[in-house]
Amino acid sequence: MALPPEQESRRLPVLPLRDVVVFPFVAMPLIVGRQGSLGAIEAAAAEGGLLFLVAQRSADTEEPAAGDLHRVGAVARIIQATRQANGTARILVEGVSRARVTRYVPASGHLRALLAEEADATPDDPADLNVLARRVLALFEEYVALHRRIPNEVVALVQGADTVARQAYGIAAHLAVRVDVRQTLLEAPTVTHLLEALSQVLASEIELLRLERKLDEEVRGSLFQNQREFYLQEQLKAIHRELGQDDTDDVMDLERQVEARRLPEAVKARALREVRKLRRMSPLSPESTVARNFVDWIIALPWTERTDDVLDVAHARRILDEDHYGLEEVKDRILDYIGVLSLVERMEGPILCLVGPPGVGKTSLGRSVARALGRKFVRMSLGGGRDEAEIRGHRRTYIGSMPGRVIQAMRRAEVMNPVILLDEIDKLGQDYRGDPAAALLEVLDPEQNKAFNDHYLEVDYDLSQVLFLTTANYLPQVPEALRDRMEIIRLSGYLDQEKFAIARQFLVPKQLRLNGLDPATIEWETDAIPSVVQGYTRESGVRELERRIGRISRKLARRRAESGDVAPASPDAQSAKSKTVVHASDLTDLLGIPPYDPSLLSLEHKVGVATGLAYTSVGGEVLEIEVSVVSGRGKLQLTGTLGDVMKESASAALSYARTRAGVLGIDREFHRNRDLHVHIPAGATPKDGPSAGIAIATAIVSALTGIAVRGDVAMTGEITLRGRVLAIGGLKEKAVAAHRNAVRHVLIPYQNARDVEELPEEVRKGITFHPVKTMDEVLALALLHTDFAADVPAVAPH
């Protein structure tokens, strides 16, 4: 329904206020963020800048309706409005007059108020009004003098107002009272009523302020004037005395602890200097906390404490064999260290880096080493670390600073000679905060770590007695300078026979006990564990194997619980009880369909398909390299998520084939009318490195000549443009992968022939290794039949 023109002019946008009351003739800044309030501001700006400011009854109401707002507010004019970057608006408003709402009506996105005209009634005797105004003004002057948060300039501003109403509203706006009291003052119907209300409020507030001032003066009377810090200290001491916690001797206790510790002279002098500085400081000073924390760290760190090493080589050998199967190289290195340590009184701890695929026991080996030596063990996970301060600590100038993780590890160890495992050292990152791998150079250098300097401590700390063990999955990701400081020990993947032994000796008993089963009551058929290894896992380590065995254990525990067949309490009853036998035929019910079928390992001869060997962060892998030849214009297409180095190897292999086209019986013009497509599955897995060069060349020659590649032959080696075969790395991991995939012959670079002796005996017995120097030798061994093989010298199998 349309409104009369006289009411339309008094229908203003409504801006609801939370915990704020705006008075007439007073300017106030406001921050507006609600959508309805922003809409009201925009509407007011478009209609002359006037809007109605009214307080909400409850500040918790997010979208207030008409019933949530008071009926009396202030008509205000927008002086300034600014939009903020976060979507809010900052406005400056000035109250124009007080108004009463007759009705709230909804508008587009906000409320509007129909206002009734209200004129403050003038009293019959202006003299009475002036007397009342003077009294209120005098009370306000006393209120401001007693209140610590209201500046004295406010009194001058109020006194300069030209009317009594402006003075009254100015006083009301500057009172530090509750919102409901301010709303009551705004709703006063006349200036006289407002002044009377102000008189009562001011008198009450002045009494409270006088009482606070009196109490404050009584406390300060016993203290020196203007000695605030001393006053706070006296109060704190009084509180502690009441609680029976007198800490007046706390600094002296710190000094006694520093004196009692057998600290190096330089460290002791530094700690005592901090204690003397702490004695002169106020306990409430931020610098006092920094100094106290520093002294606490100095006292808590081990400086001379150490554990006695167990120097029995036979005992250490027994402990290592109990915890881990195989890993002979690292065990021998630890036993060598123990043997030397038994002959000399003290030696610098070795820094060993265990490199191998996940799940081969690198991390758990550190705990076994500590147990064998009788030392304490601390593990530090470095994966994902990007801040250099994590290693060397933060300087004490920063709030919340603390020592680096190396010093923290020493504090947890509480001795000078623990075993510290730096796990996942190849997963360190770097950014603008520094390179933590570079900070580790000092920690892992035997020539420097005897005087390791943490940024927080700023004193030298001896790490030379620590036995550092580091682990990594992929050695190329470890910086060269860091590799140079460590003794690299490679842990290749486990062979199937080793996995069978690990499962029987360690994993099966562990998982059965974890799932509430007695290993003596569960019997495994001879073929059961080999079936799990070959049909349900395809890994270098044993983590997936342990998960599979754990799943079998849970299924067995569930069957026993469902049948009500609980474990008997007495040993005699247990021996009399029939055992549960796990058959290989039961695995499908227990684990589901096998994801791997050993019988599907392809050993057939194929044209254009060669078997390569790769070394990845998860161990060795067998790759099938496929080459397809189609009509075209000599284009070489490479697919399979290949890196730049592998792409360059493919180009070198193609150049070799073109160079030897006549000898190999290939059309010399094939590069003009044939396209080659080289693909290396799996396509989603990134692959790189030069070691697939001879396999790519063999597949290209096979595809161009139509001669099949032997299916039982795998190869690894880098190729040159002249057909030479260069050495590669990771032969141990690659050979284990070939053995796992039933490969019988492996072609390796001649320079790697000496590495064959280091391979496991089972691999050497199961695979014939053929060292080759040139691609001609590779083709003579890899292709089924060739016309040029007679010119290639025979290569004796290993």
PDB file of N, CA, C and O in Angstrom, residues 38-89:
ATOM      1  N   LEU A  38      24.899  -3.404   4.611  1.00  0.00           N
ATOM      2  CA  LEU A  38      25.524  -2.804   3.427  1.00  0.00           C
ATOM      3  C   LEU A  38      24.468  -2.288   2.456  1.00  0.00           C
ATOM      4  O   LEU A  38      24.631  -1.226   1.848  1.00  0.00           O
ATOM      5  N   GLY A  39      23.360  -3.048   2.333  1.00  0.00           N
ATOM      6  CA  GLY A  39      22.275  -2.585   1.479  1.00  0.00           C
ATOM      7  C   GLY A  39      21.640  -1.305   2.002  1.00  0.00           C
ATOM      8  O   GLY A  39      21.269  -0.410   1.226  1.00  0.00           O
ATOM      9  N   ALA A  40      21.506  -1.189   3.332  1.00  0.00           N
ATOM     10  CA  ALA A  40      20.938   0.023   3.917  1.00  0.00           C
ATOM     11  C   ALA A  40      21.838   1.233   3.643  1.00  0.00           C
ATOM     12  O   ALA A  40      21.358   2.336   3.355  1.00  0.00           O
ATOM     13  N   ILE A  41      23.137   1.041   3.728  1.00  0.00           N
ATOM     14  CA  ILE A  41      24.072   2.145   3.459  1.00  0.00           C
ATOM     15  C   ILE A  41      23.963   2.595   2.015  1.00  0.00           C
ATOM     16  O   ILE A  41      23.924   3.799   1.706  1.00  0.00           O
ATOM     17  N   GLU A  42      23.903   1.638   1.083  1.00  0.00           N
ATOM     18  CA  GLU A  42      23.788   1.992  -0.330  1.00  0.00           C
ATOM     19  C   GLU A  42      22.484   2.734  -0.602  1.00  0.00           C
ATOM     20  O   GLU A  42      22.456   3.705  -1.356  1.00  0.00           O
ATOM     21  N   ALA A  43      21.392   2.257   0.032  1.00  0.00           N
ATOM     22  CA  ALA A  43      20.113   2.934  -0.163  1.00  0.00           C
ATOM     23  C   ALA A  43      20.152   4.356   0.402  1.00  0.00           C
ATOM     24  O   ALA A  43      19.655   5.312  -0.210  1.00  0.00           O
ATOM     25  N   ALA A  44      20.767   4.533   1.578  1.00  0.00           N
ATOM     26  CA  ALA A  44      20.851   5.868   2.175  1.00  0.00           C
ATOM     27  C   ALA A  44      21.703   6.793   1.327  1.00  0.00           C
ATOM     28  O   ALA A  44      21.388   7.972   1.146  1.00  0.00           O
ATOM     29  N   ALA A  45      22.799   6.265   0.783  1.00  0.00           N
ATOM     30  CA  ALA A  45      23.664   7.096  -0.053  1.00  0.00           C
ATOM     31  C   ALA A  45      22.937   7.564  -1.306  1.00  0.00           C
ATOM     32  O   ALA A  45      23.171   8.670  -1.800  1.00  0.00           O
ATOM     33  N   ALA A  46      22.026   6.743  -1.808  1.00  0.00           N
ATOM     34  CA  ALA A  46      21.292   7.111  -3.018  1.00  0.00           C
ATOM     35  C   ALA A  46      20.144   8.070  -2.726  1.00  0.00           C
ATOM     36  O   ALA A  46      19.609   8.686  -3.654  1.00  0.00           O
ATOM     37  N   GLU A  47      19.744   8.214  -1.437  1.00  0.00           N
ATOM     38  CA  GLU A  47      18.566   9.008  -1.100  1.00  0.00           C
ATOM     39  C   GLU A  47      18.894  10.229  -0.253  1.00  0.00           C
ATOM     40  O   GLU A  47      18.070  10.723   0.500  1.00  0.00           O
ATOM     41  N   GLY A  48      20.115  10.691  -0.284  1.00  0.00           N
ATOM     42  CA  GLY A  48      20.443  11.915   0.444  1.00  0.00           C
ATOM     43  C   GLY A  48      21.355  11.704   1.625  1.00  0.00           C
ATOM     44  O   GLY A  48      21.728  12.663   2.299  1.00  0.00           O
ATOM     45  N   GLY A  49      21.720  10.468   1.945  1.00  0.00           N
ATOM     46  CA  GLY A  49      22.696  10.214   2.985  1.00  0.00           C
ATOM     47  C   GLY A  49      22.126  10.041   4.367  1.00  0.00           C
ATOM     48  O   GLY A  49      22.883   9.929   5.331  1.00  0.00           O
ATOM     49  N   LEU A  50      20.813  10.031   4.561  1.00  0.00           N
ATOM     50  CA  LEU A  50      20.221   9.857   5.885  1.00  0.00           C
ATOM     51  C   LEU A  50      19.836   8.390   6.090  1.00  0.00           C
ATOM     52  O   LEU A  50      19.325   7.741   5.173  1.00  0.00           O
ATOM     53  N   LEU A  51      20.080   7.888   7.305  1.00  0.00           N
ATOM     54  CA  LEU A  51      19.642   6.548   7.666  1.00  0.00           C
ATOM     55  C   LEU A  51      19.342   6.529   9.158  1.00  0.00           C
ATOM     56  O   LEU A  51      19.730   7.440   9.894  1.00  0.00           O
ATOM     57  N   PHE A  52      18.654   5.476   9.560  1.00  0.00           N
ATOM     58  CA  PHE A  52      18.201   5.364  10.942  1.00  0.00           C
ATOM     59  C   PHE A  52      19.069   4.330  11.651  1.00  0.00           C
ATOM     60  O   PHE A  52      19.155   3.170  11.246  1.00  0.00           O
ATOM     61  N   LEU A  53      19.771   4.757  12.735  1.00  0.00           N
ATOM     62  CA  LEU A  53      20.641   3.889  13.518  1.00  0.00           C
ATOM     63  C   LEU A  53      19.911   3.471  14.780  1.00  0.00           C
ATOM     64  O   LEU A  53      19.499   4.319  15.572  1.00  0.00           O
ATOM     65  N   VAL A  54      19.780   2.157  14.981  1.00  0.00           N
ATOM     66  CA  VAL A  54      19.068   1.645  16.141  1.00  0.00           C
ATOM     67  C   VAL A  54      19.806   0.422  16.659  1.00  0.00           C
ATOM     68  O   VAL A  54      20.365  -0.366  15.893  1.00  0.00           O
ATOM     69  N   ALA A  55      19.821   0.263  17.987  1.00  0.00           N
ATOM     70  CA  ALA A  55      20.538  -0.845  18.617  1.00  0.00           C
ATOM     71  C   ALA A  55      19.673  -2.100  18.621  1.00  0.00           C
ATOM     72  O   ALA A  55      18.445  -2.026  18.745  1.00  0.00           O
ATOM     73  N   GLN A  56      20.333  -3.261  18.465  1.00  0.00           N
ATOM     74  CA  GLN A  56      19.646  -4.541  18.590  1.00  0.00           C
ATOM     75  C   GLN A  56      19.418  -4.865  20.053  1.00  0.00           C
ATOM     76  O   GLN A  56      20.194  -4.478  20.924  1.00  0.00           O
ATOM     77  N   ARG A  57      18.370  -5.615  20.313  1.00  0.00           N
ATOM     78  CA  ARG A  57      18.120  -6.059  21.683  1.00  0.00           C
ATOM     79  C   ARG A  57      19.129  -7.124  22.117  1.00  0.00           C
ATOM     80  O   ARG A  57      19.482  -7.209  23.288  1.00  0.00           O
ATOM     81  N   SER A  58      19.590  -7.944  21.181  1.00  0.00           N
ATOM     82  CA  SER A  58      20.596  -8.966  21.458  1.00  0.00           C
ATOM     83  C   SER A  58      21.677  -8.874  20.387  1.00  0.00           C
ATOM     84  O   SER A  58      21.376  -8.894  19.190  1.00  0.00           O
ATOM     85  N   ALA A  59      22.924  -8.808  20.830  1.00  0.00           N
ATOM     86  CA  ALA A  59      24.026  -8.711  19.876  1.00  0.00           C
ATOM     87  C   ALA A  59      24.267 -10.018  19.143  1.00  0.00           C
ATOM     88  O   ALA A  59      24.954 -10.031  18.117  1.00  0.00           O
ATOM     89  N   ASP A  60      23.719 -11.140  19.631  1.00  0.00           N
ATOM     90  CA  ASP A  60      23.955 -12.439  18.991  1.00  0.00           C
ATOM     91  C   ASP A  60      23.089 -12.667  17.763  1.00  0.00           C
ATOM     92  O   ASP A  60      23.307 -13.609  17.008  1.00  0.00           O
ATOM     93  N   THR A  61      22.079 -11.826  17.552  1.00  0.00           N
ATOM     94  CA  THR A  61      21.183 -12.003  16.404  1.00  0.00           C
ATOM     95  C   THR A  61      21.891 -11.556  15.134  1.00  0.00           C
ATOM     96  O   THR A  61      22.275 -10.391  15.007  1.00  0.00           O
ATOM     97  N   GLU A  62      22.059 -12.488  14.199  1.00  0.00           N
ATOM     98  CA  GLU A  62      22.811 -12.185  12.976  1.00  0.00           C
ATOM     99  C   GLU A  62      21.949 -11.448  11.951  1.00  0.00           C
ATOM    100  O   GLU A  62      22.409 -10.523  11.292  1.00  0.00           O
ATOM    101  N   GLU A  63      20.684 -11.864  11.796  1.00  0.00           N
ATOM    102  CA  GLU A  63      19.776 -11.216  10.846  1.00  0.00           C
ATOM    103  C   GLU A  63      18.580 -10.687  11.635  1.00  0.00           C
ATOM    104  O   GLU A  63      17.547 -11.342  11.752  1.00  0.00           O
ATOM    105  N   PRO A  64      18.662  -9.492  12.213  1.00  0.00           N
ATOM    106  CA  PRO A  64      17.581  -8.990  13.075  1.00  0.00           C
ATOM    107  C   PRO A  64      16.315  -8.656  12.293  1.00  0.00           C
ATOM    108  O   PRO A  64      16.380  -8.108  11.179  1.00  0.00           O
ATOM    109  N   ALA A  65      15.183  -9.006  12.901  1.00  0.00           N
ATOM    110  CA  ALA A  65      13.874  -8.620  12.363  1.00  0.00           C
ATOM    111  C   ALA A  65      13.358  -7.427  13.161  1.00  0.00           C
ATOM    112  O   ALA A  65      14.048  -6.863  14.023  1.00  0.00           O
ATOM    113  N   ALA A  66      12.117  -7.025  12.861  1.00  0.00           N
ATOM    114  CA  ALA A  66      11.566  -5.843  13.530  1.00  0.00           C
ATOM    115  C   ALA A  66      11.487  -6.031  15.042  1.00  0.00           C
ATOM    116  O   ALA A  66      11.751  -5.108  15.809  1.00  0.00           O
ATOM    117  N   GLY A  67      11.146  -7.261  15.501  1.00  0.00           N
ATOM    118  CA  GLY A  67      11.039  -7.500  16.926  1.00  0.00           C
ATOM    119  C   GLY A  67      12.367  -7.538  17.646  1.00  0.00           C
ATOM    120  O   GLY A  67      12.395  -7.508  18.877  1.00  0.00           O
ATOM    121  N   ASP A  68      13.462  -7.617  16.914  1.00  0.00           N
ATOM    122  CA  ASP A  68      14.783  -7.671  17.527  1.00  0.00           C
ATOM    123  C   ASP A  68      15.393  -6.299  17.726  1.00  0.00           C
ATOM    124  O   ASP A  68      16.535  -6.200  18.217  1.00  0.00           O
ATOM    125  N   LEU A  69      14.712  -5.224  17.325  1.00  0.00           N
ATOM    126  CA  LEU A  69      15.271  -3.876  17.384  1.00  0.00           C
ATOM    127  C   LEU A  69      14.502  -3.021  18.373  1.00  0.00           C
ATOM    128  O   LEU A  69      13.291  -3.211  18.599  1.00  0.00           O
ATOM    129  N   HIS A  70      15.226  -2.068  18.977  1.00  0.00           N
ATOM    130  CA  HIS A  70      14.564  -1.095  19.853  1.00  0.00           C
ATOM    131  C   HIS A  70      13.709  -0.147  19.016  1.00  0.00           C
ATOM    132  O   HIS A  70      13.853  -0.057  17.783  1.00  0.00           O
ATOM    133  N   ARG A  71      12.828   0.602  19.678  1.00  0.00           N
ATOM    134  CA  ARG A  71      11.906   1.504  18.961  1.00  0.00           C
ATOM    135  C   ARG A  71      12.429   2.925  18.889  1.00  0.00           C
ATOM    136  O   ARG A  71      11.860   3.760  18.180  1.00  0.00           O
ATOM    137  N   VAL A  72      13.482   3.223  19.638  1.00  0.00           N
ATOM    138  CA  VAL A  72      14.042   4.574  19.646  1.00  0.00           C
ATOM    139  C   VAL A  72      15.477   4.495  19.178  1.00  0.00           C
ATOM    140  O   VAL A  72      16.254   3.658  19.639  1.00  0.00           O
ATOM    141  N   GLY A  73      15.820   5.358  18.234  1.00  0.00           N
ATOM    142  CA  GLY A  73      17.178   5.409  17.721  1.00  0.00           C
ATOM    143  C   GLY A  73      17.530   6.815  17.305  1.00  0.00           C
ATOM    144  O   GLY A  73      16.925   7.790  17.771  1.00  0.00           O
ATOM    145  N   ALA A  74      18.505   6.925  16.429  1.00  0.00           N
ATOM    146  CA  ALA A  74      18.980   8.241  15.993  1.00  0.00           C
ATOM    147  C   ALA A  74      18.995   8.299  14.475  1.00  0.00           C
ATOM    148  O   ALA A  74      19.463   7.371  13.809  1.00  0.00           O
ATOM    149  N   VAL A  75      18.493   9.405  13.959  1.00  0.00           N
ATOM    150  CA  VAL A  75      18.638   9.697  12.528  1.00  0.00           C
ATOM    151  C   VAL A  75      20.038  10.275  12.333  1.00  0.00           C
ATOM    152  O   VAL A  75      20.450  11.185  13.046  1.00  0.00           O
ATOM    153  N   ALA A  76      20.789   9.670  11.406  1.00  0.00           N
ATOM    154  CA  ALA A  76      22.181  10.082  11.221  1.00  0.00           C
ATOM    155  C   ALA A  76      22.450  10.353   9.749  1.00  0.00           C
ATOM    156  O   ALA A  76      21.766   9.831   8.850  1.00  0.00           O
ATOM    157  N   ARG A  77      23.472  11.145   9.535  1.00  0.00           N
ATOM    158  CA  ARG A  77      23.891  11.481   8.172  1.00  0.00           C
ATOM    159  C   ARG A  77      25.246  10.820   7.916  1.00  0.00           C
ATOM    160  O   ARG A  77      26.139  10.864   8.769  1.00  0.00           O
ATOM    161  N   ILE A  78      25.388  10.212   6.762  1.00  0.00           N
ATOM    162  CA  ILE A  78      26.656   9.579   6.380  1.00  0.00           C
ATOM    163  C   ILE A  78      27.603  10.677   5.902  1.00  0.00           C
ATOM    164  O   ILE A  78      27.356  11.342   4.904  1.00  0.00           O
ATOM    165  N   ILE A  79      28.692  10.855   6.643  1.00  0.00           N
ATOM    166  CA  ILE A  79      29.695  11.856   6.271  1.00  0.00           C
ATOM    167  C   ILE A  79      30.719  11.263   5.300  1.00  0.00           C
ATOM    168  O   ILE A  79      31.144  11.909   4.344  1.00  0.00           O
ATOM    169  N   GLN A  80      31.092  10.023   5.554  1.00  0.00           N
ATOM    170  CA  GLN A  80      32.116   9.394   4.713  1.00  0.00           C
ATOM    171  C   GLN A  80      31.871   7.888   4.706  1.00  0.00           C
ATOM    172  O   GLN A  80      31.488   7.315   5.727  1.00  0.00           O
ATOM    173  N   ALA A  81      32.077   7.261   3.547  1.00  0.00           N
ATOM    174  CA  ALA A  81      31.906   5.816   3.417  1.00  0.00           C
ATOM    175  C   ALA A  81      33.019   5.271   2.529  1.00  0.00           C
ATOM    176  O   ALA A  81      33.297   5.828   1.469  1.00  0.00           O
ATOM    177  N   THR A  82      33.640   4.196   3.000  1.00  0.00           N
ATOM    178  CA  THR A  82      34.757   3.583   2.254  1.00  0.00           C
ATOM    179  C   THR A  82      34.582   2.078   2.256  1.00  0.00           C
ATOM    180  O   THR A  82      34.353   1.473   3.302  1.00  0.00           O
ATOM    181  N   ARG A  83      34.693   1.477   1.072  1.00  0.00           N
ATOM    182  CA  ARG A  83      34.638   0.016   0.968  1.00  0.00           C
ATOM    183  C   ARG A  83      36.018  -0.580   1.232  1.00  0.00           C
ATOM    184  O   ARG A  83      37.020  -0.086   0.740  1.00  0.00           O
ATOM    185  N   GLN A  84      36.056  -1.650   2.043  1.00  0.00           N
ATOM    186  CA  GLN A  84      37.304  -2.322   2.355  1.00  0.00           C
ATOM    187  C   GLN A  84      37.536  -3.494   1.401  1.00  0.00           C
ATOM    188  O   GLN A  84      36.612  -3.961   0.721  1.00  0.00           O
ATOM    189  N   ALA A  85      38.790  -3.977   1.376  1.00  0.00           N
ATOM    190  CA  ALA A  85      39.146  -5.071   0.470  1.00  0.00           C
ATOM    191  C   ALA A  85      38.465  -6.385   0.862  1.00  0.00           C
ATOM    192  O   ALA A  85      38.239  -7.247   0.012  1.00  0.00           O
ATOM    193  N   ASN A  86      38.138  -6.547   2.147  1.00  0.00           N
ATOM    194  CA  ASN A  86      37.526  -7.797   2.603  1.00  0.00           C
ATOM    195  C   ASN A  86      36.012  -7.802   2.462  1.00  0.00           C
ATOM    196  O   ASN A  86      35.341  -8.697   2.970  1.00  0.00           O
ATOM    197  N   GLY A  87      35.429  -6.807   1.784  1.00  0.00           N
ATOM    198  CA  GLY A  87      33.994  -6.785   1.544  1.00  0.00           C
ATOM    199  C   GLY A  87      33.212  -5.945   2.537  1.00  0.00           C
ATOM    200  O   GLY A  87      32.021  -5.695   2.328  1.00  0.00           O
ATOM    201  N   THR A  88      33.826  -5.502   3.635  1.00  0.00           N
ATOM    202  CA  THR A  88      33.133  -4.667   4.604  1.00  0.00           C
ATOM    203  C   THR A  88      33.207  -3.195   4.180  1.00  0.00           C
ATOM    204  O   THR A  88      33.891  -2.835   3.216  1.00  0.00           O
ATOM    205  N   ALA A  89      32.494  -2.366   4.931  1.00  0.00           N
ATOM    206  CA  ALA A  89      32.493  -0.922   4.655  1.00  0.00           C
ATOM    207  C   ALA A  89      32.801  -0.175   5.942  1.00  0.00           C
ATOM    208  O   ALA A  89      32.356  -0.566   7.029  1.00  0.00           O
TER     209      ALA A  89
END
